[in-house]
Amino acid sequence: MNFKKQSAGLISPGTGTLALLLPYIPAVIWASIILVLTLLPPQALPKVPDWSLISINSLAHLFVFLIWSFLILFGYYRSKSNLVTRNINSIIITLLLAVSYGALIELLQGLMRLGRQPDIADIYFNTIGAVLGIIFFYLVKKYFKI
């Protein structure tokens, strides 16, 4: 499949938009999973016990956003794109995406009336998870030389 640049917009695989987006596919898939799970009616979710210090729900928010921010940064790192520098900008963009996506999910939970209630604490735990995911990414990158 060798396409040369033409006026019709066909571009060579490896240099075009598709090549820039491929590294982000895991993050997009994970974001879709987050959206589906967080918008399910509560009756569709398994019952979990509440701990006195922190709830399983809060830990789940932290965990899924930790993974998502890791996948976003991994996509940045793999993209080899000049569009996003691999320094503080990628960290800021990842945090902004996580906070915005978490807030959007909470807004949708309130608007969709599926039995879910928006909760500001979820946004806090999403943000904490994103920060931990960023730290985890840089630790993995450092120790495994990815």
XYZ file of C-alpha atoms in Angstrom, residues 26-112:
87
model
C -5.101 2.051 23.353
C -5.938 5.337 25.132
C -9.065 5.812 22.994
C -10.226 2.253 23.675
C -9.615 2.715 27.413
C -11.487 6.047 27.380
C -14.432 4.262 25.740
C -14.393 1.587 28.439
C -14.326 4.289 31.125
C -17.294 6.050 29.528
C -19.400 2.895 29.275
C -18.639 1.750 32.823
C -19.253 5.148 34.390
C -22.563 5.648 32.599
C -24.009 2.208 33.374
C -26.999 2.279 35.720
C -25.964 1.338 39.266
C -28.089 -1.823 39.083
C -25.802 -3.118 36.314
C -22.715 -2.831 38.526
C -21.670 -5.384 41.149
C -22.228 -4.463 44.782
C -18.991 -3.630 46.550
C -18.419 -2.912 50.233
C -17.577 0.579 51.450
C -14.403 0.894 53.435
C -14.287 3.419 56.216
C -11.276 5.301 54.838
C -11.925 5.225 51.079
C -14.557 3.569 48.918
C -13.925 0.952 46.258
C -15.630 3.360 43.833
C -13.026 6.042 44.564
C -10.192 3.556 44.099
C -11.751 2.447 40.812
C -11.817 6.050 39.560
C -8.197 6.489 40.604
C -7.126 3.233 38.939
C -8.875 3.727 35.579
C -7.545 7.275 35.213
C -4.055 6.124 36.239
C -4.134 3.650 33.356
C -5.655 6.177 30.950
C -3.064 8.881 31.621
C -0.307 6.275 31.274
C -1.723 5.242 27.877
C -2.008 8.857 26.708
C 1.635 9.555 27.572
C 2.683 6.268 26.003
C 0.898 7.397 22.832
C 2.728 10.747 22.928
C 6.021 8.964 23.385
C 5.369 6.509 20.544
C 3.946 9.069 18.117
C 7.322 10.674 17.392
C 5.300 13.695 16.383
C 6.481 17.274 16.473
C 2.908 18.286 17.289
C 3.367 17.508 20.968
C 6.669 17.888 22.716
C 7.625 15.167 25.151
C 8.158 17.402 28.154
C 5.976 19.493 30.414
C 3.475 20.125 27.595
C 2.559 16.439 27.408
C 2.034 16.379 31.177
C -0.181 19.465 31.083
C -2.195 18.124 28.142
C -2.652 14.764 29.859
C -3.853 16.408 33.076
C -6.210 18.720 31.198
C -7.637 15.770 29.264
C -8.148 13.754 32.443
C -9.806 16.557 34.405
C -11.983 17.560 31.446
C -13.007 13.989 30.650
C -13.767 13.264 34.301
C -15.879 16.429 34.557
C -17.697 15.565 31.319
C -18.521 12.106 32.655
C -19.902 13.580 35.872
C -21.978 16.048 33.853
C -23.338 13.219 31.698
C -24.180 11.194 34.802
C -26.316 14.074 36.024
C -27.962 14.779 32.682
C -28.702 11.250 31.485
